[in-house]
PDB file of C-alpha atoms in Angstrom:
ATOM      1  CA  MET F  27     122.703 109.094 101.177  1.00  0.00           C
ATOM      2  CA  THR F  28     122.296 110.947  97.885  1.00  0.00           C
ATOM      3  CA  GLY F  29     121.503 114.404  99.269  1.00  0.00           C
ATOM      4  CA  ARG F  30     118.454 116.580  99.041  1.00  0.00           C
ATOM      5  CA  VAL F  31     116.986 118.865  96.408  1.00  0.00           C
ATOM      6  CA  ASP F  32     116.532 122.583  97.077  1.00  0.00           C
ATOM      7  CA  THR F  33     113.306 123.080  95.128  1.00  0.00           C
ATOM      8  CA  ASP F  34     113.736 126.874  94.993  1.00  0.00           C
ATOM      9  CA  VAL F  35     117.135 126.507  93.311  1.00  0.00           C
ATOM     10  CA  LEU F  36     115.789 123.821  90.982  1.00  0.00           C
ATOM     11  CA  GLU F  37     112.914 126.090  89.906  1.00  0.00           C
ATOM     12  CA  LEU F  38     115.358 128.937  89.259  1.00  0.00           C
ATOM     13  CA  LEU F  39     117.684 126.716  87.219  1.00  0.00           C
ATOM     14  CA  THR F  40     114.764 125.333  85.233  1.00  0.00           C
ATOM     15  CA  SER F  41     113.732 128.869  84.373  1.00  0.00           C
ATOM     16  CA  VAL F  42     117.282 129.846  83.421  1.00  0.00           C
ATOM     17  CA  ARG F  43     117.630 126.773  81.198  1.00  0.00           C
ATOM     18  CA  SER F  44     114.920 128.126  78.934  1.00  0.00           C
ATOM     19  CA  ARG F  45     117.383 130.896  77.956  1.00  0.00           C
ATOM     20  CA  ILE F  46     120.918 129.547  78.498  1.00  0.00           C
ATOM     21  CA  PRO F  47     122.568 126.178  79.104  1.00  0.00           C
ATOM     22  CA  VAL F  48     123.124 125.061  82.694  1.00  0.00           C
ATOM     23  CA  VAL F  49     126.030 122.735  83.457  1.00  0.00           C
ATOM     24  CA  LEU F  50     126.528 120.950  86.768  1.00  0.00           C
ATOM     25  CA  VAL F  51     130.208 120.859  87.737  1.00  0.00           C
ATOM     26  CA  SER F  52     130.889 118.601  90.691  1.00  0.00           C
ATOM     27  CA  ASN F  53     133.872 117.184  92.538  1.00  0.00           C
ATOM     28  CA  ALA F  54     131.839 114.049  93.084  1.00  0.00           C
ATOM     29  CA  THR F  55     132.464 110.358  93.007  1.00  0.00           C
ATOM     30  CA  THR F  56     131.642 108.029  90.134  1.00  0.00           C
ATOM     31  CA  ARG F  57     128.239 107.588  91.812  1.00  0.00           C
ATOM     32  CA  LEU F  58     127.159 111.143  90.848  1.00  0.00           C
ATOM     33  CA  GLU F  59     125.086 110.161  87.842  1.00  0.00           C
ATOM     34  CA  ALA F  60     123.241 107.462  89.816  1.00  0.00           C
ATOM     35  CA  ASP F  61     122.700 109.893  92.691  1.00  0.00           C
ATOM     36  CA  LEU F  62     121.242 112.495  90.318  1.00  0.00           C
ATOM     37  CA  ALA F  63     118.897 109.882  88.876  1.00  0.00           C
ATOM     38  CA  ALA F  64     117.818 108.799  92.378  1.00  0.00           C
ATOM     39  CA  LEU F  65     116.985 112.419  93.184  1.00  0.00           C
ATOM     40  CA  GLY F  66     115.017 112.871  89.942  1.00  0.00           C
ATOM     41  CA  LEU F  67     117.674 115.217  88.549  1.00  0.00           C
ATOM     42  CA  ALA F  68     119.038 113.153  85.667  1.00  0.00           C
ATOM     43  CA  ASP F  69     117.603 115.635  83.151  1.00  0.00           C
ATOM     44  CA  ALA F  70     117.878 118.805  85.260  1.00  0.00           C
ATOM     45  CA  PHE F  71     121.036 120.041  83.506  1.00  0.00           C
ATOM     46  CA  ASP F  72     122.175 120.491  79.941  1.00  0.00           C
ATOM     47  CA  ALA F  73     125.423 118.741  80.856  1.00  0.00           C
ATOM     48  CA  VAL F  74     127.210 117.270  83.869  1.00  0.00           C
ATOM     49  CA  ILE F  75     130.948 117.592  84.423  1.00  0.00           C
ATOM     50  CA  ASN F  76     131.882 115.032  87.039  1.00  0.00           C
ATOM     51  CA  THR F  77     135.507 115.597  87.960  1.00  0.00           C
ATOM     52  CA  ALA F  78     135.841 111.941  88.983  1.00  0.00           C
ATOM     53  CA  ARG F  79     135.415 111.134  85.313  1.00  0.00           C
ATOM     54  CA  ILE F  80     137.710 113.770  83.766  1.00  0.00           C
ATOM     55  CA  GLY F  81     140.738 113.330  86.001  1.00  0.00           C
ATOM     56  CA  VAL F  82     141.025 116.880  87.353  1.00  0.00           C
ATOM     57  CA  ALA F  83     139.007 118.580  90.075  1.00  0.00           C
ATOM     58  CA  LYS F  84     137.855 122.075  90.939  1.00  0.00           C
ATOM     59  CA  PRO F  85     139.588 124.497  91.257  1.00  0.00           C
ATOM     60  CA  ASN F  86     141.732 123.336  88.296  1.00  0.00           C
ATOM     61  CA  HIS F  87     141.080 125.614  85.311  1.00  0.00           C
ATOM     62  CA  GLN F  88     140.685 122.561  83.051  1.00  0.00           C
ATOM     63  CA  VAL F  89     137.376 121.838  84.802  1.00  0.00           C
ATOM     64  CA  PHE F  90     135.954 125.234  83.828  1.00  0.00           C
ATOM     65  CA  GLU F  91     137.236 124.818  80.281  1.00  0.00           C
ATOM     66  CA  ALA F  92     135.576 121.405  80.027  1.00  0.00           C
ATOM     67  CA  ALA F  93     132.245 122.804  81.216  1.00  0.00           C
ATOM     68  CA  ALA F  94     132.339 125.681  78.740  1.00  0.00           C
ATOM     69  CA  GLN F  95     133.377 123.452  75.839  1.00  0.00           C
ATOM     70  CA  THR F  96     130.578 121.016  76.602  1.00  0.00           C
ATOM     71  CA  VAL F  97     127.968 123.660  75.742  1.00  0.00           C
ATOM     72  CA  GLY F  98     130.037 125.602  73.204  1.00  0.00           C
ATOM     73  CA  ALA F  99     130.468 128.704  75.350  1.00  0.00           C
ATOM     74  CA  GLU F 100     133.398 131.051  75.787  1.00  0.00           C
ATOM     75  CA  LEU F 101     134.764 131.178  79.342  1.00  0.00           C
ATOM     76  CA  ARG F 102     134.161 134.927  79.557  1.00  0.00           C
ATOM     77  CA  ARG F 103     130.451 134.316  78.933  1.00  0.00           C
ATOM     78  CA  CYS F 104     130.085 131.748  81.735  1.00  0.00           C
ATOM     79  CA  LEU F 105     128.817 132.233  85.272  1.00  0.00           C
ATOM     80  CA  PHE F 106     130.316 129.818  87.776  1.00  0.00           C
ATOM     81  CA  VAL F 107     128.380 129.355  91.020  1.00  0.00           C
ATOM     82  CA  ASP F 108     129.849 127.510  93.995  1.00  0.00           C
ATOM     83  CA  ASP F 109     129.608 127.513  97.780  1.00  0.00           C
ATOM     84  CA  THR F 110     133.400 127.317  98.128  1.00  0.00           C
ATOM     85  CA  PRO F 111     135.045 130.753  97.861  1.00  0.00           C
ATOM     86  CA  GLY F 112     138.321 129.299  96.577  1.00  0.00           C
ATOM     87  CA  HIS F 113     136.549 127.623  93.665  1.00  0.00           C
ATOM     88  CA  VAL F 114     134.840 130.899  92.786  1.00  0.00           C
ATOM     89  CA  ALA F 115     138.170 132.743  92.922  1.00  0.00           C
ATOM     90  CA  ALA F 116     139.740 130.130  90.630  1.00  0.00           C
ATOM     91  CA  ALA F 117     136.890 130.465  88.156  1.00  0.00           C
ATOM     92  CA  LYS F 118     137.322 134.224  88.119  1.00  0.00           C
ATOM     93  CA  SER F 119     141.048 133.876  87.511  1.00  0.00           C
ATOM     94  CA  ALA F 120     140.223 131.579  84.578  1.00  0.00           C
ATOM     95  CA  GLY F 121     138.066 134.322  83.041  1.00  0.00           C
ATOM     96  CA  LEU F 122     134.582 133.339  84.170  1.00  0.00           C
ATOM     97  CA  THR F 123     132.188 135.444  86.185  1.00  0.00           C
ATOM     98  CA  GLY F 124     131.945 133.947  89.664  1.00  0.00           C
ATOM     99  CA  HIS F 125     129.248 133.932  92.327  1.00  0.00           C
ATOM    100  CA  HIS F 126     129.762 132.626  95.862  1.00  0.00           C
ATOM    101  CA  TYR F 127     126.504 130.792  96.596  1.00  0.00           C
ATOM    102  CA  ARG F 128     125.002 131.499 100.010  1.00  0.00           C
ATOM    103  CA  GLY F 129     121.333 131.234  99.159  1.00  0.00           C
ATOM    104  CA  VAL F 130     118.821 131.249  96.354  1.00  0.00           C
ATOM    105  CA  GLU F 131     118.023 134.962  96.643  1.00  0.00           C
ATOM    106  CA  GLY F 132     121.658 135.930  96.145  1.00  0.00           C
ATOM    107  CA  LEU F 133     121.825 133.649  93.115  1.00  0.00           C
ATOM    108  CA  ARG F 134     118.615 135.131  91.730  1.00  0.00           C
ATOM    109  CA  SER F 135     120.064 138.647  92.172  1.00  0.00           C
ATOM    110  CA  ALA F 136     123.314 137.653  90.465  1.00  0.00           C
ATOM    111  CA  LEU F 137     121.406 136.263  87.493  1.00  0.00           C
ATOM    112  CA  VAL F 138     119.255 139.382  87.224  1.00  0.00           C
ATOM    113  CA  SER F 139     122.312 141.633  87.366  1.00  0.00           C
ATOM    114  CA  LEU F 140     123.778 139.653  84.449  1.00  0.00           C
ATOM    115  CA  GLY F 141     120.562 139.957  82.462  1.00  0.00           C
ATOM    116  CA  VAL F 142     119.691 136.273  82.610  1.00  0.00           C
TER     117      VAL F 142
END
C-alpha cells in the first residue's frame, strides 16, 4: 500500500511551486521514493528529504535544516506543514513558520496569509 493522493493538495502545491520551492519532508522508509513514483509524484516536489536516508527524523531540528539547505533557503523563510502538532512545534522552535495541517482550506489560508 503506497497511500493515496489528495488532488486538491497536489493542485495547491503545484501552484505554489511556480513561485517558491516545495520540499517533501517525511519520516518514511527507504521505500518512499518508489512509493512516490508509484503514485505519480516523483516530480511533484523540488526536493525530498527522507529521514530514513539522513539518519535523523522529525522532530529533530537537523531535518528542518536539511530541507532548507536543499533549496538554499533560510529557516526563518520556510513554512513547515505537518499533521502532527509536535512536529509543527519543533519546526517553530527551530525558527520556521509552522502550520498544523487539518485540511486543504486551512493550508490555502495559511499560504495566502504569508503572501504565497
